[in-house]
Amino acid sequence: MTTSVHAARRLRVVRAGRVALLAAAVFFVATTLAGLRDTSIIVNGVDRWLGNCFSLAAGVMCLVRANLVRGERAAWVAIGAGLLCYGAGTIYFTTRVANRNPQLSPSLADAGWLLFYIATYVAVILLMRKRVSRFHPSVWLDALVGALGVAALASGLAVGAIGKVRATNMSTVELNLAYPLADLMLLVLVVSVFGLLGWRLERVWYLLGGSLIIFAAADTVVVGEVASGHYSPGGPVEVLWALALVLPAYAAWQRPSREKTEGLVGWGVLAIPAIFAIAALGLLVFGAVTRLPPVTVTLAAATVLAALVRTGITFAEVRQLAETKLQARTDELTGLANRRGFFERLNGLDSGAGAGARRFALLVLDLDRFKEINDSLGHPVGDDLLKLVGRRIAAALRPEDLLARLGGDEFAVLLEDADAAVAKMVAERVLATLEGPFEVGAVTLHVDASIGAALYPDDAVAASVLLQRADVAMYAAKAARSGVEYYQPGVDVHTPDRLDIIEALRSGLGEDQLRVHYQMKIDLRTGGCHAVEALVRWEHPTKGLLPPDVFLPLAEHTGLMRTLTLEVLGLALGQSRRWRDAGLDIGVAVNLSASNLLDTAFPTEVADLLALHGVPARALEFEITETALMLDRIRTAAVLMALREMGIHIAVDDYGTGYSSLSYLRELPVDILKLDKSFVMHMDSDPGAAAIVQSTVGLAHSLGLRIVVEGVETESTMRRLAEFGCDLAQGFYLGCPQPAEELTPLLWHRNDHRLSAGCAALAVESVEVEVEVEAGRDAVAEPVRAGHTWT
């Protein structure tokens, strides 16, 4: 509080001083103008001493400002010191020179006056640097153009003035020419600030510029009078000097700027070189009809040449700026529009849309399991794949459509003048063009994509909301594996929780939060249970037990499936060990993600886990989907062969829903086919589905493979599967997923019943621990229906 009071008092004192200074200036101007009629007032009047003291008072005002206000202190100290030097020179001239010789002549007073220009030059540079964070190299070339232009004009002015003066006055005229030249140089510097920062600057620059203009006008008048031999102290020149000295003091007490600018605002920066280039051309044209000194012509030509160089640099900078602007909106990897360019186009459509405006659609495309390819094969392979994907998508679009890469493996397509039918046509065409294999170096890759579509204005009327809803639809397509999904109101209810779930899962892996529920697989020849399927659950710290459709699609999309699969494998092998210790000789089967199949170090990790839990390799079975097999068949075959050589069995999961190519059954080390439940569940009502199941069973047996079917929901389905010769079956009719402690008594019951019936012992089958990748499949364990039998 005390500090603010003192500051307020100081400010009142300074304001009073400024008022007194202004009053003195007004009094001085009035008496000087009166002296034009009565010279005795000038000779004996008080106004001469007031004029002499103006620079001293102005200097003191600048120094007081520097002492009271911290901002820009050095600059105002420099100006204050310069004004004091100017005042000292004026007093010396009045007391020692003017009374003896009213004509101007070189003296010690000139030293004080010239020091003012040096100090002011330093102050202007300090003030400019305070406001401009950086100088472009071309600014120095602008300064060269200005300096050469000033020199050319000054040399012409000097020759014209010197040509009219007597030899005895030559030194005086040459010295006095330095003052308008210095004024002009300072004025060029101040005007350059306007070119750098724009014309809407704080008042200090207008006051300083006005002061220098007045100085230049007064000094030019003096040079003419000295050259003609008619100079006498007093008159209007004294008025101009007084005003020029008062303005810096008022400039010192303007509010300083608190912000810096990058400089080079608009075309104003070219004002100085343009003005002096035109002036130099004028001198050259004038020299064609009038004899000018060689030095003037040389300086004018140099000014024009420097201005031409500056113009060339300007055009190069403009072209570079255009290229930089284009690069700022272009994805460096694919050459497509980037996120910034896409949003500019989208926001342009959004801001230009109104009542009756045209419709447009937005597609968001994301590659499935791209992170696994990127992590396993390396970023160069991933980058090359993205380039090829971008080219294929672009080939499937219309000429007016905009394709952009938003980041990673996410692309966006903006369809102008498009409705739902056009969006569907383009989306299906994009998916079709991505179906073929991609040759990336020596690797052949297959990729799938999920597309989400949203329409303007049906789904949203704001660009950001439209993109969010297309993203929601894309995640729905990824979860459902449907390829394309369109935004439906209400499907994004849990969108805000997605990031929380991902981060919680990332931190929860390895923290004993995963749970495995087992579902029995029944041997249809004996009725015994030699295998179970286990579905992973997640014990969320706050949300409780979550089904797989909530977190597995997110884990796959964010690259957490590899870690999750290894943790589930450890849990399964641990349970297998406990069953073996209890007398149940049951193996385990675990689904592999695509990242495991592309990881050459994975077989070593499996061997370590088998050794850790003491489970033989023959009791372990891995299940892989057809889609995962097709990502990179060469690398996948190498990993599977390494696992097979260890004695581990390989099964193809969800057979019939992917590529269903017979070639990989011949090329890859496969032992078991697991037919997808979509065929089995419709056997009772669809003869075609029953025919597919029967033919698949025959195919598997003819290839020497075992066959497992999912989705057994009725007794009639189970009997027909037994008639077809199916090996193993599972479904809610045969048993629901349960924790291991609840399932163990049922395993004893089924195996004891089989032994008591005198059935021959079978080879050790497998307990399948399946990490569900399909969202919604067997998401919640259903209770065993009443009336189900266990025989």
mmCIF file of C-alpha atoms in Angstrom, residues 342 345-346 349-350 357-364 397-398 400-403 411-427 451-460 462-463 466-467 469-471 484-487:
data_model
loop_
_atom_site.group_PDB
_atom_site.id
_atom_site.type_symbol
_atom_site.label_atom_id
_atom_site.label_comp_id
_atom_site.label_asym_id
_atom_site.label_seq_id
_atom_site.Cartn_x
_atom_site.Cartn_y
_atom_site.Cartn_z
ATOM 1 C CA PHE A 342 -8.342 -30.932 -43.167
ATOM 2 C CA ARG A 345 -11.420 -27.169 -45.251
ATOM 3 C CA LEU A 346 -13.967 -28.639 -42.845
ATOM 4 C CA LEU A 349 -17.641 -25.735 -45.152
ATOM 5 C CA ASP A 350 -19.058 -25.387 -41.662
ATOM 6 C CA ALA A 357 -26.727 -24.981 -47.905
ATOM 7 C CA ARG A 358 -25.369 -28.091 -49.569
ATOM 8 C CA ARG A 359 -24.867 -31.282 -47.589
ATOM 9 C CA PHE A 360 -21.597 -33.077 -46.981
ATOM 10 C CA ALA A 361 -20.421 -36.274 -45.331
ATOM 11 C CA LEU A 362 -17.396 -37.166 -43.240
ATOM 12 C CA LEU A 363 -15.688 -40.560 -43.168
ATOM 13 C CA VAL A 364 -13.106 -41.487 -40.528
ATOM 14 C CA LEU A 397 -12.458 -41.249 -54.197
ATOM 15 C CA ARG A 398 -14.080 -38.679 -56.420
ATOM 16 C CA GLU A 400 -13.605 -33.252 -55.496
ATOM 17 C CA ASP A 401 -13.239 -35.306 -52.312
ATOM 18 C CA LEU A 402 -10.568 -34.407 -49.735
ATOM 19 C CA LEU A 403 -8.428 -37.167 -48.209
ATOM 20 C CA PHE A 411 -7.479 -41.089 -42.230
ATOM 21 C CA ALA A 412 -10.441 -38.814 -42.923
ATOM 22 C CA VAL A 413 -12.413 -38.258 -46.116
ATOM 23 C CA LEU A 414 -14.530 -35.154 -46.656
ATOM 24 C CA LEU A 415 -17.282 -35.721 -49.230
ATOM 25 C CA GLU A 416 -18.839 -32.504 -50.493
ATOM 26 C CA ASP A 417 -22.371 -32.551 -51.907
ATOM 27 C CA ALA A 418 -22.880 -36.025 -50.469
ATOM 28 C CA ASP A 419 -25.795 -37.721 -48.745
ATOM 29 C CA ALA A 420 -26.033 -41.101 -47.029
ATOM 30 C CA ALA A 421 -26.136 -42.992 -50.342
ATOM 31 C CA VAL A 422 -22.954 -41.329 -51.622
ATOM 32 C CA ALA A 423 -21.198 -41.867 -48.297
ATOM 33 C CA LYS A 424 -22.105 -45.560 -48.375
ATOM 34 C CA MET A 425 -20.923 -45.966 -51.961
ATOM 35 C CA VAL A 426 -17.564 -44.302 -51.301
ATOM 36 C CA ALA A 427 -16.996 -46.183 -48.026
ATOM 37 C CA ILE A 451 -14.890 -46.678 -41.287
ATOM 38 C CA GLY A 452 -17.247 -44.403 -39.395
ATOM 39 C CA ALA A 453 -19.556 -42.026 -41.265
ATOM 40 C CA ALA A 454 -21.422 -38.923 -40.135
ATOM 41 C CA LEU A 455 -23.577 -36.544 -42.193
ATOM 42 C CA TYR A 456 -23.987 -32.775 -42.121
ATOM 43 C CA PRO A 457 -26.436 -31.475 -40.995
ATOM 44 C CA ASP A 458 -28.261 -34.682 -40.021
ATOM 45 C CA ASP A 459 -25.789 -35.810 -37.359
ATOM 46 C CA ALA A 460 -24.176 -32.505 -36.376
ATOM 47 C CA ALA A 462 -20.614 -28.078 -36.009
ATOM 48 C CA ALA A 463 -17.394 -29.344 -37.595
ATOM 49 C CA LEU A 466 -19.297 -33.986 -36.743
ATOM 50 C CA LEU A 467 -15.741 -35.338 -36.526
ATOM 51 C CA ARG A 469 -19.482 -38.516 -34.153
ATOM 52 C CA ALA A 470 -17.749 -39.998 -37.189
ATOM 53 C CA ASP A 471 -15.054 -41.182 -34.782
ATOM 54 C CA VAL A 484 -18.619 -49.496 -42.041
ATOM 55 C CA GLU A 485 -20.918 -48.014 -39.422
ATOM 56 C CA TYR A 486 -22.998 -44.842 -39.551
ATOM 57 C CA TYR A 487 -23.500 -42.619 -36.567
#
